[in-house]
């Protein structure tokens, strides 16, 4: 079981390593990331904070593109080009294949996040040296923010694979995943606005809205950027909660994806 | 080697949605067995349901009705493919990987030990004449080379059962001969081979059992010799040279052949060659498939 998973993961990694589109994305991200200090220095008041916020957003944009690209390519393109047939007729189950693919993509996203986040961390710290006002930037909180950002994309990756299972074209997976991302990022504001006057609504309604928010999913739960930028104390309970939420949610989506993949005709 | 029947299909039915509310019946109550150690040819015209049957056996699609088993295990169990070598119709591989990488992966998934793997890969590549292209990405392979890689992919783990969907499609005459040789070798080593094809002569040369399908139904399921005996009278092409040195061609029925040869001898003509016009199996095949065509027209 583990041997098969390891093999599948390795196979998938090898494929991504040869992917030119992947390397060009990574190149562009690196280039932009190294340019953030220059832009941040233009902001006279808090270069380090600006640098962190800017590079953090940049890394996230890259992770989003990467998740959508890799997650939707992994299955739908392989199904379309029929390269999946020789692989899936080897003696393992489709659920193993899907899990192996998820692991491989998660590893790629993890490695990219590690590289880019450490560059973001180093440039922010370097900028902080020149600006006493930025003393508030907290490394601990920054690490938490990076880790939770990663969790968010691993959850989105599960969604990307889920959409990819149904389709042979890129259309549904790409726009489905982006749709989930947008919904997951925007709903919190809507819900906050809706519930700004809780007295107007019944308890049941409020509960329903909250449940829906977490089903959509709620990406706000993974947003710890503010704590890092302003050196606020990290709310550890929220971190643990978000981790548990991300893990459970990804598992459920992957399970659903497997369920559908087992029934799919090649 | 297990004593289980390698392939069992019972009452398989499968229909595909073609247009809205319309369905194509690809398989209609197909049942057959392939016994241990036999080479079974799977013949049928285009669209007969050969690939559909093979896809069901390799668990790519599910039948609406019926049971399919490999090595005594239901096809939904991944273990049923442990001793199986499968060649898909027009195989396609991740084109950035090299032939060696693809075979390494397949070999390890089949449980070949790490230290035995490099040798196994080289041997199977050499067997299919791909050794020179082992480290080139598949993107640069020609159609026939990809087909050969597909065969290598099916053979890498020395399987007990081979299921090949049109193994010689896209191959040059050398490649076709190679495929026939491989099938014969595997049979001699006690393996079971089940392959689909349109080429009747391939079946006559290597098979001991023939399965003919048409329009999703089994039309014949018998040893090759029995089918050949069922053939009705065929034509022979006779080439004779008369005493003046001129050659003449005659087309005769099998029943008249004897008389024609005798007459030639009497006239002091030389019989240069006697060739059957079409093979016995081909005649049976055409008869079985043609009767069907009139059915539809009615
Ligand atoms: N995915 C599919 N969707 C719709 N119809 C299909 C599908 N696959 C096969 N069919 C139909 O099922 C029938 C049998 O197809 P199949 O591919 O099994 O034929 P075949 O015997 O392999 O033919 P060939 O010799 O051309 O390879 C055909 O009528 C085909 O149109
Ligand atoms: Mg076919």
Coordinates of C-alpha atoms and ligand atoms in Angstrom, one line a residue:
Chain A
X1 CA 0.0 0.0 0.0
X2 CA 2.7 2.5 1.0
X3 CA 5.0 1.2 -1.6
X4 CA 2.4 1.8 -4.3
X5 CA 1.7 5.3 -2.9
X6 CA 5.4 6.1 -2.9
X7 CA 5.7 4.9 -6.5
X8 CA 2.7 6.9 -7.7
X9 CA 3.9 10.0 -5.9
X10 CA 7.3 9.7 -7.4
X11 CA 5.9 9.1 -10.9
X12 CA 3.8 12.2 -10.6
X13 CA 6.7 14.3 -9.3
X14 CA 8.8 13.2 -12.2
X15 CA 6.1 14.3 -14.6
X16 CA 5.8 17.7 -13.0
X17 CA 9.6 18.1 -12.9
X18 CA 9.6 17.9 -16.7
X19 CA 6.7 20.3 -17.1
X20 CA 7.9 23.5 -18.7
X21 CA 4.8 25.5 -17.8
X22 CA 5.5 24.8 -14.2
X23 CA 9.0 26.1 -14.4
X24 CA 8.1 29.2 -16.2
X25 CA 5.5 30.0 -13.5
X26 CA 8.1 29.4 -10.8
X27 CA 10.6 31.7 -12.7
X28 CA 8.1 34.5 -12.9
X29 CA 7.2 34.2 -9.2
X30 CA 10.9 34.3 -8.2
X31 CA 11.6 37.3 -10.4
X32 CA 8.7 39.3 -9.0
X33 CA 9.5 38.2 -5.4
X34 CA 13.1 39.6 -5.7
X35 CA 11.6 42.8 -6.9
X36 CA 9.4 43.4 -3.9
X37 CA 12.1 45.1 -1.7
X38 CA 12.5 47.7 -4.4
X39 CA 8.8 48.4 -4.5
X40 CA 8.6 48.3 -0.7
X41 CA 11.4 50.9 -0.3
X42 CA 9.2 53.3 -2.1
X43 CA 6.9 53.2 0.8
X44 CA 8.8 55.5 3.1
X45 CA 7.0 54.8 6.3
X46 CA 6.9 51.0 6.9
X47 CA 9.0 49.3 4.2
X48 CA 9.2 46.0 6.1
X49 CA 5.5 45.7 6.6
X50 CA 4.8 46.7 3.1
X51 CA 7.4 44.2 1.9
X52 CA 5.9 41.4 3.9
X53 CA 2.3 42.2 2.8
X54 CA 3.4 42.5 -0.8
X55 CA 5.5 39.4 -0.9
X56 CA 3.0 37.4 1.1
X57 CA 0.3 38.3 -1.4
X58 CA 2.6 37.5 -4.3
X59 CA 3.4 34.1 -2.9
X60 CA -0.3 33.5 -2.5
X61 CA -1.1 34.5 -6.0
X62 CA 1.6 32.1 -7.3
X63 CA 0.3 29.3 -5.0
X64 CA -3.2 29.9 -6.3
X65 CA -2.1 29.7 -10.0
X66 CA 0.0 26.6 -9.2
X67 CA -2.8 24.8 -7.4
X68 CA -5.3 25.5 -10.2
X69 CA -2.8 24.6 -12.9
X70 CA -1.4 21.4 -11.3
X71 CA -4.7 20.2 -9.7
X72 CA -6.7 20.5 -12.9
X73 CA -4.0 19.2 -15.1
X74 CA -3.2 16.1 -13.1
X75 CA -6.3 14.2 -14.0
X76 CA -8.3 15.9 -16.7
X77 CA -5.4 16.2 -19.1
X78 CA -4.3 12.6 -18.4
X79 CA -7.8 11.4 -19.1
X80 CA -8.1 13.5 -22.3
X81 CA -4.8 12.3 -23.6
X82 CA -5.5 8.7 -22.5
X83 CA -2.2 8.5 -20.7
X84 CA -4.1 7.4 -17.6
X85 CA -5.1 4.1 -19.2
X86 CA -1.7 2.3 -19.0
X87 CA -1.3 3.7 -15.4
X88 CA -4.8 2.8 -14.1
X89 CA -4.7 -0.7 -15.5
X90 CA -1.7 -1.5 -13.3
X91 CA -2.6 -3.5 -10.2
X92 CA -3.7 -0.8 -7.8
X93 CA -7.0 0.9 -7.1
X94 CA -8.1 4.3 -8.4
X95 CA -8.3 5.6 -4.8
X96 CA -4.6 4.8 -4.4
X97 CA -3.9 6.7 -7.6
X98 CA -5.9 9.7 -6.6
X99 CA -4.2 9.8 -3.2
X100 CA -0.8 9.4 -4.8
X101 CA -1.5 12.3 -7.2
X102 CA -2.7 14.4 -4.3
X103 CA 0.4 13.7 -2.3
X104 CA 2.7 14.5 -5.2
X105 CA 0.9 17.8 -5.9
X106 CA 0.9 18.7 -2.2
X107 CA 4.6 18.1 -2.1
X108 CA 5.2 20.3 -5.0
X109 CA 3.1 23.1 -3.5
X110 CA 4.8 22.6 -0.2
X111 CA 8.3 22.9 -1.7
X112 CA 7.3 25.9 -3.7
X113 CA 5.7 27.5 -0.6
X114 CA 8.9 26.8 1.5
X115 CA 11.2 28.3 -1.1
X116 CA 9.1 31.4 -1.8
X117 CA 8.0 32.0 1.8
X118 CA 11.6 31.8 3.0
X119 CA 12.6 34.5 0.4
X120 CA 9.6 36.6 1.6
X121 CA 10.7 36.1 5.2
X122 CA 14.3 37.0 4.6
X123 CA 13.5 40.1 2.5
X124 CA 11.0 41.3 5.1
X125 CA 13.5 40.8 7.9
X126 CA 16.2 42.5 5.9
X127 CA 14.0 45.5 5.2
X128 CA 13.1 45.6 9.0
X129 CA 16.7 46.3 9.8
X130 CA 16.5 49.7 8.3
X131 CA 13.3 50.8 9.8
X132 CA 12.8 51.0 13.6
X133 CA 9.1 51.5 13.2
X134 CA 8.8 48.0 11.8
X135 CA 10.0 46.4 15.0
X136 CA 6.5 45.0 15.4
X137 CA 7.0 42.4 12.6
X138 CA 7.0 39.1 14.4
X139 CA 8.8 36.1 12.9
X140 CA 6.6 33.6 14.9
X141 CA 3.4 35.1 13.6
X142 CA 4.9 35.3 10.1
X143 CA 5.6 31.5 10.1
X144 CA 2.1 30.9 11.3
X145 CA 0.7 33.0 8.5
X146 CA 2.8 31.1 5.9
X147 CA 1.8 27.7 7.3
X148 CA -1.9 28.6 7.3
X149 CA -1.7 30.0 3.8
X150 CA -0.3 26.7 2.7
X151 CA -3.1 24.8 4.4
X152 CA -5.6 26.9 2.5
X153 CA -4.0 25.9 -0.9
X154 CA -3.9 22.2 0.1
X155 CA -7.6 22.4 0.7
X156 CA -8.1 24.1 -2.7
X157 CA -6.0 21.4 -4.3
X158 CA -8.5 18.8 -3.1
X159 CA -11.3 20.8 -4.8
X160 CA -9.2 21.1 -8.0
X161 CA -8.8 17.3 -8.1
X162 CA -12.5 16.8 -7.3
X163 CA -13.5 18.9 -10.4
X164 CA -10.8 17.3 -12.5
X165 CA -12.4 13.9 -11.9
X166 CA -15.5 14.8 -13.8
X167 CA -14.1 16.4 -16.8
X168 CA -11.9 15.9 -19.8
X169 CA -11.5 19.5 -20.7
X170 CA -9.8 22.2 -18.6
X171 CA -12.9 24.4 -18.4
X172 CA -14.9 22.9 -15.5
X173 CA -11.8 22.2 -13.3
X174 CA -10.2 25.6 -13.8
X175 CA -13.4 27.7 -13.4
X176 CA -14.8 25.4 -10.7
X177 CA -11.7 25.7 -8.6
X178 CA -11.4 29.4 -9.2
X179 CA -15.1 29.7 -8.3
X180 CA -14.5 27.9 -5.0
X181 CA -11.6 30.1 -4.3
X182 CA -13.6 33.3 -4.9
X183 CA -16.6 32.1 -3.0
X184 CA -14.4 30.9 -0.1
X185 CA -12.6 34.3 0.0
X186 CA -15.6 36.5 -0.4
X187 CA -18.3 34.8 1.7
X188 CA -16.9 35.9 5.0
X189 CA -17.4 39.6 4.3
X190 CA -21.0 38.9 3.1
X191 CA -21.8 36.9 6.2
X192 CA -20.2 39.5 8.4
X193 CA -22.3 42.2 6.7
X194 CA -25.5 40.1 6.9
X195 CA -24.9 39.3 10.6
X196 CA -23.9 42.8 11.6
X197 CA -27.3 43.1 13.1
X198 CA -27.9 39.7 14.7
X199 CA -31.0 40.8 16.5
X200 CA -32.8 41.0 13.2
X201 CA -32.4 37.3 12.5
X202 CA -33.5 34.1 14.2
X203 CA -30.9 31.9 15.9
X204 CA -31.6 29.1 13.4
X205 CA -30.9 31.4 10.5
X206 CA -27.6 32.6 11.9
X207 CA -26.5 29.0 12.5
X208 CA -27.5 28.0 9.0
X209 CA -25.5 30.9 7.5
X210 CA -22.5 29.9 9.6
X211 CA -22.6 26.3 8.5
X212 CA -22.9 27.3 4.9
X213 CA -19.9 29.6 5.3
X214 CA -17.8 26.7 6.4
X215 CA -19.1 24.4 3.7
X216 CA -18.2 26.8 1.0
X217 CA -15.3 26.7 2.4
X218 CA -14.4 29.6 4.7
X219 CA -10.9 30.7 3.6
X220 CA -11.0 33.6 6.1
X221 CA -10.2 31.0 8.8
X222 CA -6.7 30.6 7.3
X223 CA -5.9 34.3 7.2
X224 CA -3.3 35.2 9.9
X225 CA -1.5 37.8 7.9
X226 CA -2.6 40.7 10.1
X227 CA -1.1 39.2 13.2
X228 CA 2.2 38.9 11.4
X229 CA 2.3 42.3 9.9
X230 CA 1.5 44.1 13.2
X231 CA 3.2 41.8 15.6
X232 CA 0.0 40.9 17.4
X233 CA -0.2 37.9 19.7
X234 CA -1.0 34.7 17.7
X235 CA -4.4 33.3 18.6
X236 CA -3.3 29.7 19.0
X237 CA -6.8 28.3 19.4
X238 CA -7.8 29.8 16.1
X239 CA -4.7 28.2 14.5
X240 CA -5.5 24.8 15.8
X241 CA -9.1 25.1 14.8
X242 CA -8.2 26.2 11.3
X243 CA -5.7 23.3 10.9
X244 CA -8.4 20.8 12.1
X245 CA -10.9 22.4 9.7
X246 CA -8.5 22.3 6.8
X247 CA -7.6 18.7 7.4
X248 CA -11.2 17.5 7.8
X249 CA -12.4 19.5 4.9
X250 CA -9.7 18.2 2.5
X251 CA -10.2 14.7 3.6
X252 CA -14.0 14.9 2.9
X253 CA -13.4 16.4 -0.6
X254 CA -10.8 13.9 -1.5
X255 CA -13.1 11.1 -0.3
X256 CA -15.9 12.5 -2.5
X257 CA -13.4 12.8 -5.4
X258 CA -12.4 9.1 -5.0
X259 CA -16.0 8.1 -4.8
X260 CA -16.7 9.7 -8.1
X261 CA -13.4 8.6 -9.7
X262 CA -14.2 5.0 -9.0
X263 CA -17.4 5.3 -11.0
X264 CA -15.9 7.2 -13.9
X265 CA -15.5 5.5 -17.3
X266 CA -12.2 6.1 -19.0
Chain B
X1 CA 0.8 -20.3 -12.0
X2 CA -2.7 -20.4 -10.8
X3 CA -5.1 -23.0 -12.0
X4 CA -8.0 -20.6 -12.3
X5 CA -9.5 -19.9 -15.7
X6 CA -7.6 -16.8 -16.8
X7 CA -10.6 -15.0 -18.4
X8 CA -14.3 -15.5 -17.7
X9 CA -17.1 -13.3 -19.1
X10 CA -20.7 -14.1 -18.2
X11 CA -23.6 -12.4 -19.8
X12 CA -21.9 -9.0 -20.3
X13 CA -24.1 -6.2 -21.6
X14 CA -23.0 -2.7 -22.1
X15 CA -24.7 0.2 -23.9
X16 CA -23.4 3.7 -24.4
X17 CA -25.3 6.9 -24.7
X18 CA -24.8 8.2 -28.2
X19 CA -27.3 11.0 -28.6
X20 CA -30.0 12.3 -26.3
X21 CA -32.3 9.4 -25.4
X22 CA -30.5 7.1 -27.9
X23 CA -28.2 4.3 -26.9
X24 CA -25.7 2.1 -28.7
X25 CA -25.7 -1.5 -27.6
X26 CA -22.0 -2.2 -27.7
X27 CA -22.3 -5.6 -26.0
X28 CA -25.3 -7.8 -25.8
X29 CA -25.1 -10.8 -23.5
X30 CA -21.5 -11.8 -24.2
X31 CA -20.3 -14.9 -22.5
X32 CA -17.0 -16.8 -23.1
X33 CA -14.0 -18.3 -21.3
X34 CA -10.4 -18.4 -22.2
X35 CA -8.6 -21.4 -20.8
X36 CA -5.2 -21.6 -19.3
X37 CA -2.4 -21.9 -21.9
X38 CA -4.4 -21.1 -25.0
X39 CA -3.9 -18.3 -27.5
X40 CA -7.3 -16.9 -28.3
X41 CA -7.9 -14.6 -31.2
X42 CA -10.7 -12.1 -30.8
X43 CA -12.0 -11.2 -34.3
X44 CA -14.7 -8.8 -35.3
X45 CA -15.4 -5.9 -37.7
X46 CA -15.0 -2.3 -36.6
X47 CA -17.4 -1.4 -33.8
X48 CA -18.1 -5.0 -33.0
X49 CA -17.4 -4.5 -29.3
X50 CA -13.9 -5.9 -29.0
X51 CA -12.4 -3.0 -27.2
X52 CA -15.4 -2.6 -25.1
X53 CA -15.0 -6.2 -23.9
X54 CA -11.3 -5.6 -23.2
X55 CA -12.0 -2.4 -21.3
X56 CA -14.5 -4.2 -19.1
X57 CA -11.9 -6.9 -18.4
X58 CA -9.4 -4.3 -17.4
X59 CA -11.9 -2.4 -15.3
X60 CA -11.9 0.8 -17.3
X61 CA -15.6 0.7 -17.8
X62 CA -18.4 -1.2 -16.0
X63 CA -20.9 -3.5 -17.7
X64 CA -24.6 -2.8 -17.1
X65 CA -25.1 -6.5 -16.7
X66 CA -22.9 -9.5 -16.2
X67 CA -19.7 -10.6 -14.5
X68 CA -16.1 -10.5 -15.7
X69 CA -13.3 -12.3 -13.9
X70 CA -9.5 -12.4 -14.4
X71 CA -7.6 -15.3 -12.7
X72 CA -10.7 -16.1 -10.8
X73 CA -11.0 -12.6 -9.3
X74 CA -13.7 -10.1 -10.1
X75 CA -12.2 -7.3 -12.3
X76 CA -13.0 -4.6 -9.7
X77 CA -10.2 -6.1 -7.5
X78 CA -6.8 -4.6 -8.3
X79 CA -5.2 -8.0 -7.5
X80 CA -7.0 -9.4 -10.6
X81 CA -4.5 -7.4 -12.7
X82 CA -1.4 -8.6 -10.8
X83 CA -0.5 -11.3 -13.3
X84 CA -1.9 -9.4 -16.3
X85 CA -0.1 -7.7 -19.1
X86 CA -2.4 -5.3 -21.0
X87 CA -1.9 -3.4 -24.2
X88 CA -4.5 -0.7 -24.8
X89 CA -5.8 0.1 -28.3
X90 CA -3.5 3.0 -29.5
X91 CA -1.6 3.3 -26.2
X92 CA -0.5 6.7 -25.0
X93 CA 2.1 7.6 -22.4
X94 CA 3.2 10.7 -20.5
X95 CA 5.2 12.2 -23.3
X96 CA 7.9 14.0 -21.3
X97 CA 9.0 10.7 -19.7
X98 CA 11.5 8.4 -21.4
X99 CA 10.7 4.8 -22.3
X100 CA 13.0 3.5 -19.5
X101 CA 11.2 5.7 -16.9
X102 CA 7.8 4.4 -18.0
X103 CA 8.9 0.8 -17.8
X104 CA 10.7 1.4 -14.5
X105 CA 7.4 2.7 -13.0
X106 CA 5.3 -0.2 -14.5
X107 CA 7.8 -2.8 -13.4
X108 CA 8.0 -1.5 -9.8
X109 CA 4.2 -1.2 -9.6
X110 CA 4.1 -4.9 -10.6
X111 CA 6.4 -5.7 -7.7
X112 CA 9.7 -6.3 -9.5
X113 CA 12.5 -6.0 -7.0
X114 CA 14.6 -2.9 -7.2
X115 CA 17.8 -4.7 -8.1
X116 CA 16.2 -6.9 -10.8
X117 CA 14.4 -3.9 -12.4
X118 CA 17.2 -2.4 -14.6
X119 CA 17.9 -5.8 -16.2
X120 CA 14.2 -6.6 -16.8
X121 CA 13.7 -3.2 -18.4
X122 CA 16.7 -3.5 -20.7
X123 CA 15.7 -7.0 -21.7
X124 CA 12.1 -6.1 -22.6
X125 CA 13.3 -3.0 -24.5
X126 CA 15.7 -5.1 -26.5
X127 CA 13.1 -7.7 -27.2
X128 CA 10.9 -5.0 -28.8
X129 CA 13.8 -3.4 -30.6
X130 CA 13.6 -0.2 -28.6
X131 CA 17.0 -0.3 -26.8
X132 CA 18.3 2.6 -28.8
X133 CA 15.4 4.8 -27.8
X134 CA 15.3 3.9 -24.1
X135 CA 16.4 7.3 -22.8
X136 CA 14.5 9.4 -25.3
X137 CA 11.3 11.1 -24.2
X138 CA 8.3 9.4 -25.6
X139 CA 7.3 12.7 -27.3
X140 CA 9.9 11.9 -29.9
X141 CA 8.7 8.3 -30.6
X142 CA 7.0 7.4 -33.9
X143 CA 3.6 5.7 -33.8
X144 CA 5.1 2.2 -34.2
X145 CA 7.6 2.9 -31.5
X146 CA 4.9 3.9 -29.0
X147 CA 3.1 0.7 -29.9
X148 CA 6.3 -1.3 -29.2
X149 CA 6.6 0.5 -25.9
X150 CA 3.0 -0.4 -25.1
X151 CA 3.9 -4.1 -25.8
X152 CA 7.0 -3.7 -23.6
X153 CA 4.8 -2.2 -20.9
X154 CA 2.6 -5.3 -21.1
X155 CA 5.5 -7.7 -21.0
X156 CA 7.8 -6.1 -18.4
X157 CA 6.7 -8.3 -15.5
X158 CA 6.5 -11.6 -17.3
X159 CA 2.7 -11.9 -16.9
X160 CA 0.8 -15.1 -17.0
X161 CA -2.0 -13.6 -19.0
X162 CA -1.7 -11.1 -21.9
X163 CA -4.6 -9.1 -23.1
X164 CA -3.7 -7.2 -26.2
X165 CA -6.0 -4.8 -28.1
X166 CA -4.8 -4.8 -31.7
X167 CA -1.2 -5.6 -31.0
X168 CA 0.1 -5.2 -34.5
X169 CA -1.7 -1.9 -35.3
X170 CA 0.7 0.7 -36.6
X171 CA 3.6 -1.8 -36.9
X172 CA 5.7 -2.4 -40.0
X173 CA 5.9 -6.0 -41.4
X174 CA 8.9 -6.7 -39.1
X175 CA 7.0 -5.5 -36.1
X176 CA 4.0 -7.7 -37.1
X177 CA 6.2 -10.7 -37.4
X178 CA 7.8 -9.8 -34.0
X179 CA 4.3 -9.7 -32.4
X180 CA 3.5 -13.1 -33.8
X181 CA 6.8 -14.5 -32.5
X182 CA 6.2 -13.0 -29.1
X183 CA 2.7 -14.6 -28.9
X184 CA 4.1 -17.9 -30.0
X185 CA 6.9 -17.7 -27.4
X186 CA 4.5 -16.8 -24.6
X187 CA 2.3 -19.8 -25.6
X188 CA 5.3 -22.1 -25.5
X189 CA 6.1 -20.9 -22.0
X190 CA 2.6 -21.8 -20.9
X191 CA 1.1 -18.3 -20.8
X192 CA -2.4 -17.4 -21.9
X193 CA -2.9 -14.8 -24.7
X194 CA -6.1 -13.1 -25.7
X195 CA -5.8 -10.6 -28.5
X196 CA -8.1 -8.6 -30.7
X197 CA -7.4 -8.0 -34.3
X198 CA -8.9 -7.5 -37.8
X199 CA -6.1 -9.5 -39.5
X200 CA -7.5 -13.0 -40.1
X201 CA -4.1 -14.4 -41.2
X202 CA -2.6 -13.4 -37.9
X203 CA -5.2 -15.4 -36.1
X204 CA -4.6 -18.4 -38.4
X205 CA -0.9 -18.3 -37.8
X206 CA -0.8 -18.2 -34.0
X207 CA -4.2 -19.0 -32.4
X208 CA -5.6 -22.2 -31.2
X209 CA -8.9 -20.7 -30.3
X210 CA -11.1 -18.1 -32.1
X211 CA -13.8 -15.9 -30.7
X212 CA -15.8 -13.9 -33.3
X213 CA -18.0 -11.1 -32.3
X214 CA -20.2 -8.8 -34.4
X215 CA -22.6 -6.1 -33.2
X216 CA -22.0 -7.0 -29.6
X217 CA -22.9 -10.6 -29.9
X218 CA -20.7 -13.7 -29.9
X219 CA -20.9 -15.3 -33.4
X220 CA -18.4 -18.1 -32.9
X221 CA -16.4 -19.5 -30.0
X222 CA -14.4 -22.5 -31.1
X223 CA -11.0 -24.1 -31.7
X224 CA -9.4 -22.8 -34.9
X225 CA -9.5 -26.2 -36.6
X226 CA -13.2 -26.6 -36.0
X227 CA -13.9 -23.3 -37.6
X228 CA -11.7 -24.0 -40.5
X229 CA -13.6 -27.2 -41.1
X230 CA -16.8 -25.3 -41.2
X231 CA -15.7 -23.2 -44.1
X232 CA -17.6 -23.7 -47.3
X233 CA -15.8 -24.4 -50.5
X234 CA -13.1 -21.9 -51.4
X235 CA -11.3 -20.9 -54.6
X236 CA -7.8 -21.8 -55.6
X237 CA -5.6 -19.8 -58.0
X238 CA -3.7 -22.2 -60.2
X239 CA -0.7 -21.0 -62.3
X240 CA 0.3 -23.3 -65.2
X241 CA 2.9 -23.1 -67.8
X242 CA 2.2 -24.8 -71.2
X243 CA 4.9 -26.5 -73.2
X244 CA 5.4 -23.3 -75.2
X245 CA 6.5 -21.5 -72.1
X246 CA 3.4 -19.3 -71.7
X247 CA 1.9 -19.0 -68.2
X248 CA -1.8 -19.1 -67.7
X249 CA -3.9 -18.4 -64.5
X250 CA -7.0 -20.4 -63.6
X251 CA -9.5 -19.8 -60.8
X252 CA -11.1 -23.0 -59.7
X253 CA -13.3 -24.4 -56.9
X254 CA -11.7 -26.7 -54.4
X255 CA -13.8 -29.6 -55.7
X256 CA -12.6 -29.0 -59.2
X257 CA -9.0 -28.7 -58.3
X258 CA -8.1 -32.3 -58.6
X259 CA -9.6 -32.5 -62.1
X260 CA -7.8 -29.4 -63.3
X261 CA -4.4 -30.6 -62.0
X262 CA -4.9 -33.9 -63.8
X263 CA -5.8 -32.3 -67.0
X264 CA -2.7 -30.1 -66.8
X265 CA -0.6 -33.2 -66.4
X266 CA -2.2 -34.8 -69.4
X267 CA -1.4 -31.8 -71.6
X268 CA 2.2 -31.8 -70.3
X269 CA 1.8 -28.5 -68.7
X270 CA 3.8 -27.5 -65.6
X271 CA 1.8 -26.5 -62.5
X272 CA 3.8 -23.6 -61.1
X273 CA 1.7 -22.9 -58.0
X274 CA -1.6 -23.6 -56.3
X275 CA -2.8 -20.9 -53.9
X276 CA -5.9 -20.7 -51.8
X277 CA -7.7 -17.4 -52.7
X278 CA -8.9 -16.7 -49.2
X279 CA -8.3 -18.6 -46.1
X280 CA -10.8 -20.9 -44.6
X281 CA -11.1 -18.8 -41.5
X282 CA -11.6 -15.7 -43.6
X283 CA -14.6 -17.3 -45.4
X284 CA -16.1 -18.4 -42.1
X285 CA -15.6 -14.9 -40.8
X286 CA -17.2 -13.2 -43.8
X287 CA -20.1 -15.6 -43.8
X288 CA -20.8 -15.1 -40.1
X289 CA -20.5 -11.3 -40.3
X290 CA -22.4 -10.9 -43.6
X291 CA -25.6 -12.8 -42.6
X292 CA -25.8 -10.3 -39.9
X293 CA -25.7 -7.4 -42.2
X294 CA -28.9 -8.6 -44.0
X295 CA -30.6 -8.8 -40.7
X296 CA -30.2 -5.1 -40.1
X297 CA -31.5 -4.2 -43.5
X298 CA -34.8 -5.8 -42.8
Ligands
LIG1 N1 -17.2 5.8 -25.0 C1 -18.2 5.5 -25.9 N2 -19.2 6.2 -26.1 C2 -20.2 5.9 -27.0 N3 -20.2 4.8 -27.8 C3 -19.1 4.0 -27.7 C4 -18.0 4.3 -26.7 N4 -17.1 3.3 -26.8 C5 -17.6 2.5 -27.8 N5 -18.8 2.9 -28.3 C6 -19.6 2.2 -29.3 O1 -19.6 0.8 -29.0 C7 -19.5 0.0 -30.1 C8 -18.3 -1.0 -29.9 O2 -17.1 -0.2 -29.9 P1 -15.7 -0.9 -29.7 O3 -14.7 0.1 -29.5 O4 -15.8 -1.9 -28.7 O5 -15.4 -1.6 -31.1 P2 -14.2 -2.5 -31.6 O6 -14.7 -3.9 -31.9 O7 -13.1 -2.3 -30.7 O8 -13.9 -1.8 -33.0 P3 -12.5 -1.5 -33.7 O9 -12.2 -2.7 -34.5 O10 -12.8 -0.4 -34.7 O11 -11.5 -1.1 -32.7 C9 -19.3 1.0 -31.3 O12 -20.6 1.1 -31.9 C10 -18.9 2.3 -30.7 O13 -19.5 3.3 -31.4
LIG2 MG1 -11.2 -1.6 -30.9

